[in-house]
Amino acid sequence: MGTTKIYIVFYSLHGHVEIMAREIQRGANTVQGVEATLWQVPETLSNSILNKVKANPKADDVPVILPEQLLEADGFLFGFPSRFGVMASQFKAFFDATHELWATQALAGKPAGFFWSTGFYGGGQELAAFTAITQLAHHADGSRQPSELELQQAFYQGKYVSEITKKLKG
């Protein structure tokens, strides 16, 4: 059967998510036959901005992952700080870069989960997973076409908003 590879992919600005990622790795590696590996997504902020926000230095023992490296894993845990209820833009940029994997459905059927951290209670933690799940859903259902009902709703929405806009204009 071989080794089961779990990739723990994270973005951490101030170190909170990294601490959680390391603990997740520790737990995952207690399962016999599992090899859990830490990965960071690429940083999108300049060094100047990182210095201004007092960001922690990036972990030098955790490599930066490329989207195509996801193919090597059997399962994933993705971690990020919540920014007003959504994932950090660095992680969203990484998911956006998986478009070729999405187009071929290369990740469909691989188990995945999320973990996150917020700066304070009420920082959007209840929405972080809800908004992030769409990233995984797209990798499981990329060829779906709109249903007849969805097309009818789209037609109605276009008509309705146009009528309201025309009335408000004058």
mmCIF file with all atom_site columns, C-alpha atoms in Angstrom:
data_model
loop_
_atom_site.group_PDB
_atom_site.id
_atom_site.type_symbol
_atom_site.label_atom_id
_atom_site.label_alt_id
_atom_site.label_comp_id
_atom_site.label_asym_id
_atom_site.label_entity_id
_atom_site.label_seq_id
_atom_site.pdbx_PDB_ins_code
_atom_site.Cartn_x
_atom_site.Cartn_y
_atom_site.Cartn_z
_atom_site.occupancy
_atom_site.B_iso_or_equiv
_atom_site.pdbx_formal_charge
_atom_site.auth_seq_id
_atom_site.auth_comp_id
_atom_site.auth_asym_id
_atom_site.auth_atom_id
_atom_site.pdbx_PDB_model_num
ATOM 1   C CA . MET A 1 1   ? 0.000   0.000  0.000   1.00 0.00 ? 1   MET A CA 1
ATOM 2   C CA . GLY A 1 2   ? 2.913   2.365  0.596   1.00 0.00 ? 2   GLY A CA 1
ATOM 3   C CA . THR A 1 3   ? 3.180   5.610  2.460   1.00 0.00 ? 3   THR A CA 1
ATOM 4   C CA . THR A 1 4   ? 0.186   7.939  2.619   1.00 0.00 ? 4   THR A CA 1
ATOM 5   C CA . LYS A 1 5   ? 1.342   11.493 1.925   1.00 0.00 ? 5   LYS A CA 1
ATOM 6   C CA . ILE A 1 6   ? -0.451  14.351 3.664   1.00 0.00 ? 6   ILE A CA 1
ATOM 7   C CA . TYR A 1 7   ? 0.524   17.875 2.643   1.00 0.00 ? 7   TYR A CA 1
ATOM 8   C CA . ILE A 1 8   ? -0.059  20.580 5.239   1.00 0.00 ? 8   ILE A CA 1
ATOM 9   C CA . VAL A 1 9   ? -0.039  23.754 3.176   1.00 0.00 ? 9   VAL A CA 1
ATOM 10  C CA . PHE A 1 10  ? -0.250  27.072 5.004   1.00 0.00 ? 10  PHE A CA 1
ATOM 11  C CA . TYR A 1 11  ? 0.246   30.815 4.970   1.00 0.00 ? 11  TYR A CA 1
ATOM 12  C CA . SER A 1 12  ? 1.242   32.529 8.194   1.00 0.00 ? 12  SER A CA 1
ATOM 13  C CA . LEU A 1 13  ? 1.941   36.233 8.580   1.00 0.00 ? 13  LEU A CA 1
ATOM 14  C CA . HIS A 1 14  ? 2.473   36.486 12.323  1.00 0.00 ? 14  HIS A CA 1
ATOM 15  C CA . GLY A 1 15  ? 3.254   32.861 13.147  1.00 0.00 ? 15  GLY A CA 1
ATOM 16  C CA . HIS A 1 16  ? -0.089  31.692 14.575  1.00 0.00 ? 16  HIS A CA 1
ATOM 17  C CA . VAL A 1 17  ? -1.032  29.492 11.624  1.00 0.00 ? 17  VAL A CA 1
ATOM 18  C CA . GLU A 1 18  ? 2.494   28.095 11.440  1.00 0.00 ? 18  GLU A CA 1
ATOM 19  C CA . ILE A 1 19  ? 2.261   26.968 15.085  1.00 0.00 ? 19  ILE A CA 1
ATOM 20  C CA . MET A 1 20  ? -1.019  25.225 14.298  1.00 0.00 ? 20  MET A CA 1
ATOM 21  C CA . ALA A 1 21  ? 0.434   23.649 11.139  1.00 0.00 ? 21  ALA A CA 1
ATOM 22  C CA . ARG A 1 22  ? 3.327   22.173 13.085  1.00 0.00 ? 22  ARG A CA 1
ATOM 23  C CA . GLU A 1 23  ? 0.952   20.676 15.642  1.00 0.00 ? 23  GLU A CA 1
ATOM 24  C CA . ILE A 1 24  ? -1.220  19.242 12.876  1.00 0.00 ? 24  ILE A CA 1
ATOM 25  C CA . GLN A 1 25  ? 1.886   17.693 11.359  1.00 0.00 ? 25  GLN A CA 1
ATOM 26  C CA . ARG A 1 26  ? 2.820   16.234 14.731  1.00 0.00 ? 26  ARG A CA 1
ATOM 27  C CA . GLY A 1 27  ? -0.625  14.650 15.062  1.00 0.00 ? 27  GLY A CA 1
ATOM 28  C CA . ALA A 1 28  ? -0.699  13.382 11.484  1.00 0.00 ? 28  ALA A CA 1
ATOM 29  C CA . ASN A 1 29  ? 2.708   11.759 11.832  1.00 0.00 ? 29  ASN A CA 1
ATOM 30  C CA . THR A 1 30  ? 1.467   9.653  14.757  1.00 0.00 ? 30  THR A CA 1
ATOM 31  C CA . VAL A 1 31  ? -0.573  7.608  12.263  1.00 0.00 ? 31  VAL A CA 1
ATOM 32  C CA . GLN A 1 32  ? 1.442   4.609  11.101  1.00 0.00 ? 32  GLN A CA 1
ATOM 33  C CA . GLY A 1 33  ? 2.197   4.728  7.376   1.00 0.00 ? 33  GLY A CA 1
ATOM 34  C CA . VAL A 1 34  ? 1.501   8.486  7.100   1.00 0.00 ? 34  VAL A CA 1
ATOM 35  C CA . GLU A 1 35  ? 4.102   11.026 6.106   1.00 0.00 ? 35  GLU A CA 1
ATOM 36  C CA . ALA A 1 36  ? 2.927   14.593 6.771   1.00 0.00 ? 36  ALA A CA 1
ATOM 37  C CA . THR A 1 37  ? 4.912   17.390 5.144   1.00 0.00 ? 37  THR A CA 1
ATOM 38  C CA . LEU A 1 38  ? 4.711   21.135 5.762   1.00 0.00 ? 38  LEU A CA 1
ATOM 39  C CA . TRP A 1 39  ? 4.576   23.562 2.847   1.00 0.00 ? 39  TRP A CA 1
ATOM 40  C CA . GLN A 1 40  ? 4.165   27.355 2.591   1.00 0.00 ? 40  GLN A CA 1
ATOM 41  C CA . VAL A 1 41  ? 2.329   29.167 -0.179  1.00 0.00 ? 41  VAL A CA 1
ATOM 42  C CA . PRO A 1 42  ? 4.248   31.924 -1.960  1.00 0.00 ? 42  PRO A CA 1
ATOM 43  C CA . GLU A 1 43  ? 4.292   35.348 -0.333  1.00 0.00 ? 43  GLU A CA 1
ATOM 44  C CA . THR A 1 44  ? 2.675   38.125 -2.351  1.00 0.00 ? 44  THR A CA 1
ATOM 45  C CA . LEU A 1 45  ? 3.609   41.078 -0.132  1.00 0.00 ? 45  LEU A CA 1
ATOM 46  C CA . SER A 1 46  ? 6.794   43.060 -0.642  1.00 0.00 ? 46  SER A CA 1
ATOM 47  C CA . ASN A 1 47  ? 9.505   43.026 2.024   1.00 0.00 ? 47  ASN A CA 1
ATOM 48  C CA . SER A 1 48  ? 8.694   46.672 2.712   1.00 0.00 ? 48  SER A CA 1
ATOM 49  C CA . ILE A 1 49  ? 5.080   45.850 3.574   1.00 0.00 ? 49  ILE A CA 1
ATOM 50  C CA . LEU A 1 50  ? 6.088   42.770 5.572   1.00 0.00 ? 50  LEU A CA 1
ATOM 51  C CA . ASN A 1 51  ? 8.389   44.960 7.665   1.00 0.00 ? 51  ASN A CA 1
ATOM 52  C CA . LYS A 1 52  ? 5.675   47.578 8.208   1.00 0.00 ? 52  LYS A CA 1
ATOM 53  C CA . VAL A 1 53  ? 3.185   44.997 9.493   1.00 0.00 ? 53  VAL A CA 1
ATOM 54  C CA . LYS A 1 54  ? 5.879   43.379 11.662  1.00 0.00 ? 54  LYS A CA 1
ATOM 55  C CA . ALA A 1 55  ? 5.471   40.001 9.977   1.00 0.00 ? 55  ALA A CA 1
ATOM 56  C CA . ASN A 1 56  ? 7.341   37.043 11.380  1.00 0.00 ? 56  ASN A CA 1
ATOM 57  C CA . PRO A 1 57  ? 10.200  35.743 9.253   1.00 0.00 ? 57  PRO A CA 1
ATOM 58  C CA . LYS A 1 58  ? 9.176   32.854 7.018   1.00 0.00 ? 58  LYS A CA 1
ATOM 59  C CA . ALA A 1 59  ? 10.099  29.422 8.327   1.00 0.00 ? 59  ALA A CA 1
ATOM 60  C CA . ASP A 1 60  ? 13.333  28.492 6.574   1.00 0.00 ? 60  ASP A CA 1
ATOM 61  C CA . ASP A 1 61  ? 12.715  24.775 7.193   1.00 0.00 ? 61  ASP A CA 1
ATOM 62  C CA . VAL A 1 62  ? 9.413   24.811 5.250   1.00 0.00 ? 62  VAL A CA 1
ATOM 63  C CA . PRO A 1 63  ? 9.643   24.928 1.452   1.00 0.00 ? 63  PRO A CA 1
ATOM 64  C CA . VAL A 1 64  ? 7.369   27.011 -0.759  1.00 0.00 ? 64  VAL A CA 1
ATOM 65  C CA . ILE A 1 65  ? 4.959   24.830 -2.738  1.00 0.00 ? 65  ILE A CA 1
ATOM 66  C CA . LEU A 1 66  ? 4.061   25.092 -6.393  1.00 0.00 ? 66  LEU A CA 1
ATOM 67  C CA . PRO A 1 67  ? 0.528   24.132 -7.436  1.00 0.00 ? 67  PRO A CA 1
ATOM 68  C CA . GLU A 1 68  ? 1.687   21.137 -9.490  1.00 0.00 ? 68  GLU A CA 1
ATOM 69  C CA . GLN A 1 69  ? 3.331   19.650 -6.384  1.00 0.00 ? 69  GLN A CA 1
ATOM 70  C CA . LEU A 1 70  ? -0.162  19.022 -4.981  1.00 0.00 ? 70  LEU A CA 1
ATOM 71  C CA . LEU A 1 71  ? -0.358  16.068 -7.370  1.00 0.00 ? 71  LEU A CA 1
ATOM 72  C CA . GLU A 1 72  ? 2.189   14.208 -5.208  1.00 0.00 ? 72  GLU A CA 1
ATOM 73  C CA . ALA A 1 73  ? -0.056  14.180 -2.123  1.00 0.00 ? 73  ALA A CA 1
ATOM 74  C CA . ASP A 1 74  ? -2.836  11.804 -1.138  1.00 0.00 ? 74  ASP A CA 1
ATOM 75  C CA . GLY A 1 75  ? -4.600  14.347 1.088   1.00 0.00 ? 75  GLY A CA 1
ATOM 76  C CA . PHE A 1 76  ? -4.326  17.940 2.265   1.00 0.00 ? 76  PHE A CA 1
ATOM 77  C CA . LEU A 1 77  ? -4.820  20.271 5.181   1.00 0.00 ? 77  LEU A CA 1
ATOM 78  C CA . PHE A 1 78  ? -4.815  23.930 4.180   1.00 0.00 ? 78  PHE A CA 1
ATOM 79  C CA . GLY A 1 79  ? -4.248  26.673 6.774   1.00 0.00 ? 79  GLY A CA 1
ATOM 80  C CA . PHE A 1 80  ? -4.447  30.443 6.656   1.00 0.00 ? 80  PHE A CA 1
ATOM 81  C CA . PRO A 1 81  ? -5.282  33.481 8.748   1.00 0.00 ? 81  PRO A CA 1
ATOM 82  C CA . SER A 1 82  ? -8.818  34.798 8.370   1.00 0.00 ? 82  SER A CA 1
ATOM 83  C CA . ARG A 1 83  ? -9.130  38.269 6.919   1.00 0.00 ? 83  ARG A CA 1
ATOM 84  C CA . PHE A 1 84  ? -12.629 39.562 7.688   1.00 0.00 ? 84  PHE A CA 1
ATOM 85  C CA . GLY A 1 85  ? -14.100 36.091 7.294   1.00 0.00 ? 85  GLY A CA 1
ATOM 86  C CA . VAL A 1 86  ? -12.179 34.988 4.207   1.00 0.00 ? 86  VAL A CA 1
ATOM 87  C CA . MET A 1 87  ? -8.822  33.386 3.588   1.00 0.00 ? 87  MET A CA 1
ATOM 88  C CA . ALA A 1 88  ? -5.751  35.596 3.258   1.00 0.00 ? 88  ALA A CA 1
ATOM 89  C CA . SER A 1 89  ? -5.172  36.798 -0.299  1.00 0.00 ? 89  SER A CA 1
ATOM 90  C CA . GLN A 1 90  ? -1.887  34.908 -0.488  1.00 0.00 ? 90  GLN A CA 1
ATOM 91  C CA . PHE A 1 91  ? -3.745  31.637 -0.102  1.00 0.00 ? 91  PHE A CA 1
ATOM 92  C CA . LYS A 1 92  ? -6.467  32.681 -2.536  1.00 0.00 ? 92  LYS A CA 1
ATOM 93  C CA . ALA A 1 93  ? -3.741  33.488 -5.077  1.00 0.00 ? 93  ALA A CA 1
ATOM 94  C CA . PHE A 1 94  ? -2.307  30.002 -4.570  1.00 0.00 ? 94  PHE A CA 1
ATOM 95  C CA . PHE A 1 95  ? -5.705  28.378 -5.138  1.00 0.00 ? 95  PHE A CA 1
ATOM 96  C CA . ASP A 1 96  ? -6.221  30.550 -8.218  1.00 0.00 ? 96  ASP A CA 1
ATOM 97  C CA . ALA A 1 97  ? -2.923  29.201 -9.567  1.00 0.00 ? 97  ALA A CA 1
ATOM 98  C CA . THR A 1 98  ? -4.304  25.631 -9.454  1.00 0.00 ? 98  THR A CA 1
ATOM 99  C CA . HIS A 1 99  ? -6.451  26.273 -12.527 1.00 0.00 ? 99  HIS A CA 1
ATOM 100 C CA . GLU A 1 100 ? -4.650  23.664 -14.654 1.00 0.00 ? 100 GLU A CA 1
ATOM 101 C CA . LEU A 1 101 ? -5.224  21.020 -11.971 1.00 0.00 ? 101 LEU A CA 1
ATOM 102 C CA . TRP A 1 102 ? -8.877  22.080 -11.826 1.00 0.00 ? 102 TRP A CA 1
ATOM 103 C CA . ALA A 1 103 ? -9.278  21.831 -15.592 1.00 0.00 ? 103 ALA A CA 1
ATOM 104 C CA . THR A 1 104 ? -8.121  18.203 -15.566 1.00 0.00 ? 104 THR A CA 1
ATOM 105 C CA . GLN A 1 105 ? -9.789  17.368 -12.229 1.00 0.00 ? 105 GLN A CA 1
ATOM 106 C CA . ALA A 1 106 ? -6.404  16.056 -11.067 1.00 0.00 ? 106 ALA A CA 1
ATOM 107 C CA . LEU A 1 107 ? -7.217  16.613 -7.382  1.00 0.00 ? 107 LEU A CA 1
ATOM 108 C CA . ALA A 1 108 ? -10.790 15.307 -7.425  1.00 0.00 ? 108 ALA A CA 1
ATOM 109 C CA . GLY A 1 109 ? -11.380 12.636 -4.808  1.00 0.00 ? 109 GLY A CA 1
ATOM 110 C CA . LYS A 1 110 ? -8.432  13.568 -2.612  1.00 0.00 ? 110 LYS A CA 1
ATOM 111 C CA . PRO A 1 111 ? -9.483  14.334 0.987   1.00 0.00 ? 111 PRO A CA 1
ATOM 112 C CA . ALA A 1 112 ? -8.835  17.849 2.257   1.00 0.00 ? 112 ALA A CA 1
ATOM 113 C CA . GLY A 1 113 ? -9.572  20.056 5.223   1.00 0.00 ? 113 GLY A CA 1
ATOM 114 C CA . PHE A 1 114 ? -8.948  23.572 6.510   1.00 0.00 ? 114 PHE A CA 1
ATOM 115 C CA . PHE A 1 115 ? -7.592  25.201 9.633   1.00 0.00 ? 115 PHE A CA 1
ATOM 116 C CA . TRP A 1 116 ? -7.307  28.910 10.351  1.00 0.00 ? 116 TRP A CA 1
ATOM 117 C CA . SER A 1 117 ? -6.560  31.548 12.916  1.00 0.00 ? 117 SER A CA 1
ATOM 118 C CA . THR A 1 118 ? -8.067  34.947 13.620  1.00 0.00 ? 118 THR A CA 1
ATOM 119 C CA . GLY A 1 119 ? -6.674  37.867 15.564  1.00 0.00 ? 119 GLY A CA 1
ATOM 120 C CA . PHE A 1 120 ? -9.639  38.078 17.935  1.00 0.00 ? 120 PHE A CA 1
ATOM 121 C CA . TYR A 1 121 ? -13.018 36.538 18.684  1.00 0.00 ? 121 TYR A CA 1
ATOM 122 C CA . GLY A 1 122 ? -15.484 37.709 16.089  1.00 0.00 ? 122 GLY A CA 1
ATOM 123 C CA . GLY A 1 123 ? -12.673 37.942 13.535  1.00 0.00 ? 123 GLY A CA 1
ATOM 124 C CA . GLY A 1 124 ? -14.566 35.891 11.012  1.00 0.00 ? 124 GLY A CA 1
ATOM 125 C CA . GLN A 1 125 ? -13.538 32.416 12.098  1.00 0.00 ? 125 GLN A CA 1
ATOM 126 C CA . GLU A 1 126 ? -17.098 31.165 11.567  1.00 0.00 ? 126 GLU A CA 1
ATOM 127 C CA . LEU A 1 127 ? -16.953 32.297 7.940   1.00 0.00 ? 127 LEU A CA 1
ATOM 128 C CA . ALA A 1 128 ? -13.390 31.261 7.092   1.00 0.00 ? 128 ALA A CA 1
ATOM 129 C CA . ALA A 1 129 ? -14.188 27.604 6.411   1.00 0.00 ? 129 ALA A CA 1
ATOM 130 C CA . PHE A 1 130 ? -17.507 28.470 4.787   1.00 0.00 ? 130 PHE A CA 1
ATOM 131 C CA . THR A 1 131 ? -15.866 30.768 2.246   1.00 0.00 ? 131 THR A CA 1
ATOM 132 C CA . ALA A 1 132 ? -12.865 28.473 1.739   1.00 0.00 ? 132 ALA A CA 1
ATOM 133 C CA . ILE A 1 133 ? -14.882 25.353 0.964   1.00 0.00 ? 133 ILE A CA 1
ATOM 134 C CA . THR A 1 134 ? -15.700 26.714 -2.483  1.00 0.00 ? 134 THR A CA 1
ATOM 135 C CA . GLN A 1 135 ? -12.031 26.228 -3.410  1.00 0.00 ? 135 GLN A CA 1
ATOM 136 C CA . LEU A 1 136 ? -12.320 22.491 -2.772  1.00 0.00 ? 136 LEU A CA 1
ATOM 137 C CA . ALA A 1 137 ? -15.731 22.192 -4.384  1.00 0.00 ? 137 ALA A CA 1
ATOM 138 C CA . HIS A 1 138 ? -14.370 23.531 -7.652  1.00 0.00 ? 138 HIS A CA 1
ATOM 139 C CA . HIS A 1 139 ? -11.746 20.792 -7.740  1.00 0.00 ? 139 HIS A CA 1
ATOM 140 C CA . ALA A 1 140 ? -14.464 18.131 -7.418  1.00 0.00 ? 140 ALA A CA 1
ATOM 141 C CA . ASP A 1 141 ? -16.956 19.446 -9.988  1.00 0.00 ? 141 ASP A CA 1
ATOM 142 C CA . GLY A 1 142 ? -15.227 21.415 -12.719 1.00 0.00 ? 142 GLY A CA 1
ATOM 143 C CA . SER A 1 143 ? -17.233 20.205 -15.712 1.00 0.00 ? 143 SER A CA 1
ATOM 144 C CA . ARG A 1 144 ? -20.722 20.969 -14.400 1.00 0.00 ? 144 ARG A CA 1
ATOM 145 C CA . GLN A 1 145 ? -22.830 23.174 -16.655 1.00 0.00 ? 145 GLN A CA 1
ATOM 146 C CA . PRO A 1 146 ? -25.622 25.491 -15.464 1.00 0.00 ? 146 PRO A CA 1
ATOM 147 C CA . SER A 1 147 ? -29.001 23.792 -15.107 1.00 0.00 ? 147 SER A CA 1
ATOM 148 C CA . GLU A 1 148 ? -32.109 25.047 -16.878 1.00 0.00 ? 148 GLU A CA 1
ATOM 149 C CA . LEU A 1 149 ? -33.343 26.502 -13.564 1.00 0.00 ? 149 LEU A CA 1
ATOM 150 C CA . GLU A 1 150 ? -30.044 28.327 -13.017 1.00 0.00 ? 150 GLU A CA 1
ATOM 151 C CA . LEU A 1 151 ? -30.236 29.771 -16.524 1.00 0.00 ? 151 LEU A CA 1
ATOM 152 C CA . GLN A 1 152 ? -33.806 30.935 -15.875 1.00 0.00 ? 152 GLN A CA 1
ATOM 153 C CA . GLN A 1 153 ? -32.657 32.574 -12.634 1.00 0.00 ? 153 GLN A CA 1
ATOM 154 C CA . ALA A 1 154 ? -29.754 34.242 -14.449 1.00 0.00 ? 154 ALA A CA 1
ATOM 155 C CA . PHE A 1 155 ? -32.122 35.592 -17.118 1.00 0.00 ? 155 PHE A CA 1
ATOM 156 C CA . TYR A 1 156 ? -34.488 36.925 -14.451 1.00 0.00 ? 156 TYR A CA 1
ATOM 157 C CA . GLN A 1 157 ? -31.661 38.499 -12.443 1.00 0.00 ? 157 GLN A CA 1
ATOM 158 C CA . GLY A 1 158 ? -30.333 40.283 -15.532 1.00 0.00 ? 158 GLY A CA 1
ATOM 159 C CA . LYS A 1 159 ? -33.787 41.573 -16.398 1.00 0.00 ? 159 LYS A CA 1
ATOM 160 C CA . TYR A 1 160 ? -34.681 42.561 -12.819 1.00 0.00 ? 160 TYR A CA 1
ATOM 161 C CA . VAL A 1 161 ? -31.471 44.458 -12.058 1.00 0.00 ? 161 VAL A CA 1
ATOM 162 C CA . SER A 1 162 ? -31.659 46.202 -15.433 1.00 0.00 ? 162 SER A CA 1
ATOM 163 C CA . GLU A 1 163 ? -35.253 47.326 -14.812 1.00 0.00 ? 163 GLU A CA 1
ATOM 164 C CA . ILE A 1 164 ? -34.407 48.662 -11.335 1.00 0.00 ? 164 ILE A CA 1
ATOM 165 C CA . THR A 1 165 ? -31.288 50.411 -12.655 1.00 0.00 ? 165 THR A CA 1
ATOM 166 C CA . LYS A 1 166 ? -33.285 52.037 -15.462 1.00 0.00 ? 166 LYS A CA 1
ATOM 167 C CA . LYS A 1 167 ? -35.934 53.273 -12.971 1.00 0.00 ? 167 LYS A CA 1
ATOM 168 C CA . LEU A 1 168 ? -33.306 54.673 -10.581 1.00 0.00 ? 168 LEU A CA 1
ATOM 169 C CA . LYS A 1 169 ? -31.468 56.441 -13.376 1.00 0.00 ? 169 LYS A CA 1
ATOM 170 C CA . GLY A 1 170 ? -34.365 58.522 -14.177 1.00 0.00 ? 170 GLY A CA 1
#
